[in-house]
Amino acid sequence: MTLEKQLISKTFYETFMESNENVHPIRVLGELYVAEQQNEVPDLTNIRFAQGEVYFLNKDYEAAIFKWESIPNELGPWAQKNMADAYFELDLLSNAEDFYKSIETDSEVLKTEVLLQLFSLYIQRGKLEMAVESIKEAVRLNPDYPDVTDLARGFFEEHSDWGNAVELAVNEAIRTESLSWFEVLHSYVDQGRTAKMEPNYFSEALSVLYRVDQAHFESLSAALWNSYKKSDLYFSWLKEYNHLLLNMEPGRSHTWSLLSELYKDTYFELISGKHLIRDLSHLIPNHITNWVKIASPSHSLVSASAVLAWSEIFPSNIDSSAVSEAEGLVNRSVRYQDGLEESFKLFENVMKWAKEKGVLMGERFEWMVRELLDLDAGHLLIAGAASNGKSSFVNTLLGEELMGDSTSASVLFKDSDEAEIHAVTDEEVRSISDLEDFRQSAEKSQQTLIRCRMPFAFLQNNRLAVIDTPGLAGQSKFRNGVFQYLHFADSMLFVLNADSPLTDKELDLAVRMREQAPELPIHFLLSKMDRIPDSQDAMDLLDETQSRVHTYFPKAKVFAFSAYYESESQLNDLAVFIKSMMDGRNRKEERTAKVLYYIKKSIKFLLEKRVEMENSLIDTIKWNEEMVTKLKGANNQLSDMEEEKIRTIKKSYSQIKDKMRQDLEKRIPELLRNCSEMVTEDSDFGKIHTELNDEMNNRVHEYIEETVLPDFHVSIQEWIAESEGEFRSSQAYLDEMSESFNELYDGEEKISLDCDFRILDDWRRDADRMTRGSVQLDKANILNRFSPSQFLLKSAGKLLGAIQQNKAMLHNKYKQFIEHEDYSEIAESITNKFMQQFELFEKSLERDIKMFFRNPFDVLNHTVEETYKDIAENKEALSDMRKNPEIYQDPLTLFDLKLRQFEWITSAGEKVKEYR
């Protein structure tokens, strides 16, 4: 046993026990101590140190401390450490800590032991942070010291100190290059203990592991990859890891299955459209370059095509050597078997994205692409002029008279056990219930596709689906049904008329079709051959037609047909002819190319739609701004109209009212003067003034009820009628205004400037209330007022009225008084009281007329507010569109990237050439 081991285990005393095994160490050391004291210069240090050990081992810690207090030689630091151990055992932890910290030594072993003892002490005292520092320092100082790293790992794991646990595992894995430590690190990764740590922290460990064991390197890489996948550090991980792998040369001796799958999944997730290109451009080049290096055999073509596609769209981002390697892989690869399914998934993703952006490609377009997945039936496109017998030929194939020459829609006929017919337009898919409905639908728009599934023996026997298109009549290629389905068909049969086969117009159309779809095989059918009775002439015509056709279409076949030929024989020949058109071709590859064509068409459409959407927003903003101007102008016109109607109607009413006032103020005094006739010499002059006052009031009331009110009733009814005419003319003008605005809104009934004619009913009701029935006027004090003349007259009547000879005089005085009295004041008072309700009515006219026009004002103001809101929203949308065009364009660029990748995949095994 080495000295250090003895000092650690406190068995140094055993060096004094040679030949004294059977004697107790206390005796042996005591005898040696006494003997050493006899020397001239005694050295008792080692003996005292050994005695302290024995006391310690026998739990006499105080004696042990006493022995170790004065150890001056090289054992001094160990003695201090032992004293600290003794205090530790005595549970005097503070003393023990002070002694441990006071030790000064160059011995790494002693330093390590002290750190381990402090580690235990701090745990016991609950000072976990100091315990961590002690054990970390011990590991740093002497990691190979027995059990020190295991002790540290156990402590960190027990206290869930995963940061230090991971650090320990990483450092030890790098230092020892031991797979066991890499496995510990792997377990931490699987537990999610590393997910928040910066990815570059593991780069050195991964580099070491790559050199030590590539299988473990792949496994740990995959674990880290998956742990970062859903965290904010995912892109940092991809950048760091790809940079790391870029500088390695992964050997082909190891199949990198896990990493290859991760690279594939990550690549397609990155280009799914969820991320902007600017966030990917620094990641993808290294990512796909590395993918090609480690791709498993099943992924080599996909990875190589990814490199080629990316290099096409972003030419300067990938090293040329990586592009060359990818080209070689594509050349050496076999055909990709899942191209059709994968391409259709891409098409669905494009459609889903388009719908999210509010851009609809149309039901018919999507249905056509879905139909391409059915590989059991070949699509035969039938084209030709309606007069060439095309419908008769189609009906012969179908075995029943379904098609007529007036068909405008295209019809797909497909065999099925159950009858099922649908009309597919860009907007909807509609079920067709019977043949009459079918024929009517077939005669409608060229933008309709009729899908007719029912039992068709010929189609079933020949695994065929027939697309019958409208007769050619020189329409624009963008409208004619044939051109819409060229890329949907597997082969095309162009129907010619035996009377004049392949006219210049037909040849021009056929050539244009080939230009539109160069890969589509075009063959010809010579119809109405029964019109040529001589068989030799018929053969000559067929040969001439074939010769003319082959001049422009060298590989085309020509079939002679007549609806009157023997049916079964002709159908058999036709079946052989069609089989020759379809044989020797890989339908799945061709359909894949067709799906890719429709994807390309969709992306192009959506890119153009982006420009169209921007221009549409600009036009909409401009149009709305113009509408605001027009609406405000209409509002001003309405205000002028309202003011003019208020002025006109009020003036008309005021004239009627003023005339009534004038009549009353003029007529009432006359009525009152005429009451003088009531005064006679026989009158009771003591009471005459009261009787006259009552009569005057009665005559005024009678006049008002029988003359004034009826006249006013007639006048006000005429006024209401005139006002209604004014309102009607206003409404007519507003109706024209509404119609003009609604025309601007594309016929939408957006603006309806309806006025409130109910106020006329209110006026009629008020007019009846004011002019019908008795007049509710308080009795006026006409002759009972206190005036000098009236006072004297009434006093004289009371005093002198009883004297007969005075009556003649009073009679004359009264008559003169009544006939010459000034009644203007009382007439005005009566008139004012009577006119109050008419004046109140007049005051309400302006409010009523405003109520009449209130709805038009509300409609115009609301429309202006709505238009301002639309302008603001459209301006914001336009600003966002211009500010972040990549939000719309980047997903389409990435769809195009996938498209080009699929194009490379479908070219596998061919000599690589540039696309487009």
mmCIF file of C-alpha atoms in Angstrom, residues 293-468:
data_model
loop_
_atom_site.group_PDB
_atom_site.id
_atom_site.type_symbol
_atom_site.label_atom_id
_atom_site.label_comp_id
_atom_site.label_asym_id
_atom_site.label_seq_id
_atom_site.Cartn_x
_atom_site.Cartn_y
_atom_site.Cartn_z
ATOM 1 C CA LYS A 293 -23.662 12.855 -48.139
ATOM 2 C CA ILE A 294 -25.478 10.702 -45.582
ATOM 3 C CA ALA A 295 -28.682 9.801 -47.468
ATOM 4 C CA SER A 296 -29.786 6.188 -47.187
ATOM 5 C CA PRO A 297 -30.390 4.401 -50.514
ATOM 6 C CA SER A 298 -34.131 5.055 -50.310
ATOM 7 C CA HIS A 299 -33.517 8.809 -49.914
ATOM 8 C CA SER A 300 -30.613 9.351 -52.291
ATOM 9 C CA LEU A 301 -32.805 10.371 -55.244
ATOM 10 C CA VAL A 302 -34.968 12.674 -53.130
ATOM 11 C CA SER A 303 -31.962 14.360 -51.537
ATOM 12 C CA ALA A 304 -30.159 14.779 -54.857
ATOM 13 C CA SER A 305 -33.267 16.255 -56.470
ATOM 14 C CA ALA A 306 -33.550 18.685 -53.547
ATOM 15 C CA VAL A 307 -30.023 19.942 -54.255
ATOM 16 C CA LEU A 308 -30.712 20.349 -57.971
ATOM 17 C CA ALA A 309 -34.054 22.099 -57.401
ATOM 18 C CA TRP A 310 -32.592 24.522 -54.851
ATOM 19 C CA SER A 311 -29.600 25.276 -57.082
ATOM 20 C CA GLU A 312 -32.005 26.172 -59.909
ATOM 21 C CA ILE A 313 -33.974 28.691 -57.872
ATOM 22 C CA PHE A 314 -31.013 29.970 -55.823
ATOM 23 C CA PRO A 315 -28.048 29.256 -58.136
ATOM 24 C CA SER A 316 -25.243 30.706 -56.017
ATOM 25 C CA ASN A 317 -26.126 29.088 -52.709
ATOM 26 C CA ILE A 318 -24.777 25.574 -53.171
ATOM 27 C CA ASP A 319 -21.254 24.477 -53.984
ATOM 28 C CA SER A 320 -20.827 23.225 -57.559
ATOM 29 C CA SER A 321 -19.301 19.966 -56.384
ATOM 30 C CA ALA A 322 -22.480 19.183 -54.440
ATOM 31 C CA VAL A 323 -24.554 19.935 -57.541
ATOM 32 C CA SER A 324 -22.356 17.627 -59.644
ATOM 33 C CA GLU A 325 -22.669 14.835 -57.099
ATOM 34 C CA ALA A 326 -26.458 15.297 -57.083
ATOM 35 C CA GLU A 327 -26.612 15.114 -60.877
ATOM 36 C CA GLY A 328 -24.672 11.884 -60.781
ATOM 37 C CA LEU A 329 -27.025 10.391 -58.208
ATOM 38 C CA VAL A 330 -30.075 11.320 -60.298
ATOM 39 C CA ASN A 331 -28.485 9.762 -63.372
ATOM 40 C CA ARG A 332 -27.748 6.528 -61.539
ATOM 41 C CA SER A 333 -31.102 6.304 -59.733
ATOM 42 C CA VAL A 334 -33.996 4.120 -60.768
ATOM 43 C CA ARG A 335 -37.449 5.569 -61.407
ATOM 44 C CA TYR A 336 -39.190 6.965 -58.358
ATOM 45 C CA GLN A 337 -42.291 4.869 -57.728
ATOM 46 C CA ASP A 338 -44.303 7.216 -55.536
ATOM 47 C CA GLY A 339 -44.126 10.269 -57.781
ATOM 48 C CA LEU A 340 -47.842 10.380 -58.601
ATOM 49 C CA GLU A 341 -48.997 10.185 -54.992
ATOM 50 C CA GLU A 342 -46.365 12.656 -53.766
ATOM 51 C CA SER A 343 -47.124 15.066 -56.598
ATOM 52 C CA PHE A 344 -50.817 14.972 -55.780
ATOM 53 C CA LYS A 345 -50.030 15.721 -52.126
ATOM 54 C CA LEU A 346 -48.141 18.786 -53.309
ATOM 55 C CA PHE A 347 -51.123 19.774 -55.452
ATOM 56 C CA GLU A 348 -53.425 19.436 -52.423
ATOM 57 C CA ASN A 349 -51.068 21.600 -50.357
ATOM 58 C CA VAL A 350 -51.120 24.277 -53.050
ATOM 59 C CA MET A 351 -54.939 24.152 -53.173
ATOM 60 C CA LYS A 352 -55.196 24.306 -49.379
ATOM 61 C CA TRP A 353 -52.870 27.311 -49.254
ATOM 62 C CA ALA A 354 -54.800 29.033 -52.056
ATOM 63 C CA LYS A 355 -58.098 28.579 -50.193
ATOM 64 C CA GLU A 356 -56.545 30.005 -47.020
ATOM 65 C CA LYS A 357 -55.598 33.070 -49.058
ATOM 66 C CA GLY A 358 -59.116 33.321 -50.445
ATOM 67 C CA VAL A 359 -58.092 32.351 -53.995
ATOM 68 C CA LEU A 360 -60.243 29.584 -55.489
ATOM 69 C CA MET A 361 -58.977 27.525 -58.400
ATOM 70 C CA GLY A 362 -62.421 26.038 -59.036
ATOM 71 C CA GLU A 363 -64.140 22.720 -58.408
ATOM 72 C CA ARG A 364 -63.671 21.582 -62.004
ATOM 73 C CA PHE A 365 -59.930 22.199 -61.940
ATOM 74 C CA GLU A 366 -59.443 20.286 -58.685
ATOM 75 C CA TRP A 367 -61.678 17.432 -59.828
ATOM 76 C CA MET A 368 -59.675 16.964 -63.037
ATOM 77 C CA VAL A 369 -56.431 16.573 -61.094
ATOM 78 C CA ARG A 370 -58.008 14.108 -58.664
ATOM 79 C CA GLU A 371 -59.303 12.091 -61.608
ATOM 80 C CA LEU A 372 -55.721 11.648 -62.843
ATOM 81 C CA LEU A 373 -55.053 9.353 -59.873
ATOM 82 C CA ASP A 374 -57.334 6.690 -61.346
ATOM 83 C CA LEU A 375 -54.910 4.647 -63.419
ATOM 84 C CA ASP A 376 -57.424 1.931 -64.332
ATOM 85 C CA ALA A 377 -58.981 3.894 -67.181
ATOM 86 C CA GLY A 378 -57.156 5.657 -70.004
ATOM 87 C CA HIS A 379 -58.502 9.103 -70.900
ATOM 88 C CA LEU A 380 -59.388 9.333 -74.591
ATOM 89 C CA LEU A 381 -60.159 12.891 -75.722
ATOM 90 C CA ILE A 382 -62.542 13.138 -78.695
ATOM 91 C CA ALA A 383 -62.273 16.315 -80.802
ATOM 92 C CA GLY A 384 -63.624 17.465 -84.137
ATOM 93 C CA ALA A 385 -66.297 19.548 -85.794
ATOM 94 C CA ALA A 386 -69.888 18.731 -84.843
ATOM 95 C CA SER A 387 -70.713 18.110 -88.508
ATOM 96 C CA ASN A 388 -67.987 15.453 -88.838
ATOM 97 C CA GLY A 389 -70.023 12.733 -87.126
ATOM 98 C CA LYS A 390 -68.274 13.075 -83.775
ATOM 99 C CA SER A 391 -71.465 12.561 -81.775
ATOM 100 C CA SER A 392 -72.388 9.439 -83.761
ATOM 101 C CA PHE A 393 -68.946 7.984 -83.048
ATOM 102 C CA VAL A 394 -69.228 8.724 -79.313
ATOM 103 C CA ASN A 395 -72.715 7.190 -79.161
ATOM 104 C CA THR A 396 -71.333 4.081 -80.890
ATOM 105 C CA LEU A 397 -68.705 3.742 -78.153
ATOM 106 C CA LEU A 398 -71.323 4.218 -75.467
ATOM 107 C CA GLY A 399 -73.850 1.852 -76.998
ATOM 108 C CA GLU A 400 -76.720 4.357 -76.709
ATOM 109 C CA GLU A 401 -77.813 7.718 -78.066
ATOM 110 C CA LEU A 402 -76.628 10.132 -75.388
ATOM 111 C CA MET A 403 -74.808 12.853 -77.291
ATOM 112 C CA GLY A 404 -76.157 15.362 -79.804
ATOM 113 C CA ASP A 405 -74.484 17.833 -82.130
ATOM 114 C CA SER A 406 -75.597 20.861 -80.058
ATOM 115 C CA THR A 407 -73.508 19.954 -77.005
ATOM 116 C CA SER A 408 -71.627 22.908 -75.497
ATOM 117 C CA ALA A 409 -70.268 21.284 -72.348
ATOM 118 C CA SER A 410 -67.560 18.645 -72.253
ATOM 119 C CA VAL A 411 -68.660 15.223 -71.009
ATOM 120 C CA LEU A 412 -66.547 12.542 -69.363
ATOM 121 C CA PHE A 413 -68.017 9.062 -69.812
ATOM 122 C CA LYS A 414 -66.755 6.379 -67.473
ATOM 123 C CA ASP A 415 -67.930 2.843 -66.766
ATOM 124 C CA SER A 416 -69.596 2.176 -63.424
ATOM 125 C CA ASP A 417 -72.042 -0.365 -62.000
ATOM 126 C CA GLU A 418 -74.298 2.421 -60.760
ATOM 127 C CA ALA A 419 -75.516 5.425 -62.746
ATOM 128 C CA GLU A 420 -74.166 8.677 -61.357
ATOM 129 C CA ILE A 421 -74.108 12.015 -63.220
ATOM 130 C CA HIS A 422 -72.755 15.329 -61.987
ATOM 131 C CA ALA A 423 -72.293 18.755 -63.540
ATOM 132 C CA VAL A 424 -68.965 20.190 -62.386
ATOM 133 C CA THR A 425 -68.359 23.929 -62.753
ATOM 134 C CA ASP A 426 -65.793 26.195 -61.185
ATOM 135 C CA GLU A 427 -68.326 27.130 -58.500
ATOM 136 C CA GLU A 428 -70.061 23.858 -57.618
ATOM 137 C CA VAL A 429 -70.701 20.167 -58.189
ATOM 138 C CA ARG A 430 -74.385 19.520 -58.969
ATOM 139 C CA SER A 431 -76.091 16.164 -59.155
ATOM 140 C CA ILE A 432 -78.065 15.420 -62.354
ATOM 141 C CA SER A 433 -81.165 13.348 -61.811
ATOM 142 C CA ASP A 434 -82.232 12.173 -65.289
ATOM 143 C CA LEU A 435 -81.222 12.031 -68.942
ATOM 144 C CA GLU A 436 -83.298 15.074 -69.865
ATOM 145 C CA ASP A 437 -81.488 17.120 -67.228
ATOM 146 C CA PHE A 438 -78.246 15.619 -68.561
ATOM 147 C CA ARG A 439 -78.956 16.715 -72.143
ATOM 148 C CA GLN A 440 -79.973 20.213 -71.029
ATOM 149 C CA SER A 441 -76.832 20.563 -68.906
ATOM 150 C CA ALA A 442 -74.683 19.331 -71.795
ATOM 151 C CA GLU A 443 -76.005 22.136 -73.975
ATOM 152 C CA LYS A 444 -74.881 24.824 -71.533
ATOM 153 C CA SER A 445 -71.563 26.587 -70.942
ATOM 154 C CA GLN A 446 -68.214 25.271 -72.118
ATOM 155 C CA GLN A 447 -67.037 25.933 -68.583
ATOM 156 C CA THR A 448 -69.152 22.994 -67.400
ATOM 157 C CA LEU A 449 -67.871 19.426 -67.285
ATOM 158 C CA ILE A 450 -70.485 16.671 -67.127
ATOM 159 C CA ARG A 451 -69.237 13.567 -65.312
ATOM 160 C CA CYS A 452 -71.346 10.626 -66.463
ATOM 161 C CA ARG A 453 -70.738 7.247 -64.796
ATOM 162 C CA MET A 454 -72.900 4.290 -65.760
ATOM 163 C CA PRO A 455 -72.507 0.814 -67.275
ATOM 164 C CA PHE A 456 -70.699 1.127 -70.634
ATOM 165 C CA ALA A 457 -69.591 -2.281 -71.930
ATOM 166 C CA PHE A 458 -67.050 -1.008 -74.474
ATOM 167 C CA LEU A 459 -65.434 1.349 -71.978
ATOM 168 C CA GLN A 460 -65.263 -1.390 -69.353
ATOM 169 C CA ASN A 461 -63.765 -3.959 -71.736
ATOM 170 C CA ASN A 462 -61.117 -1.537 -72.944
ATOM 171 C CA ARG A 463 -60.415 0.183 -69.590
ATOM 172 C CA LEU A 464 -61.307 3.466 -71.182
ATOM 173 C CA ALA A 465 -62.811 6.824 -70.204
ATOM 174 C CA VAL A 466 -64.008 9.098 -73.009
ATOM 175 C CA ILE A 467 -63.978 12.906 -72.912
ATOM 176 C CA ASP A 468 -66.347 14.265 -75.534
#
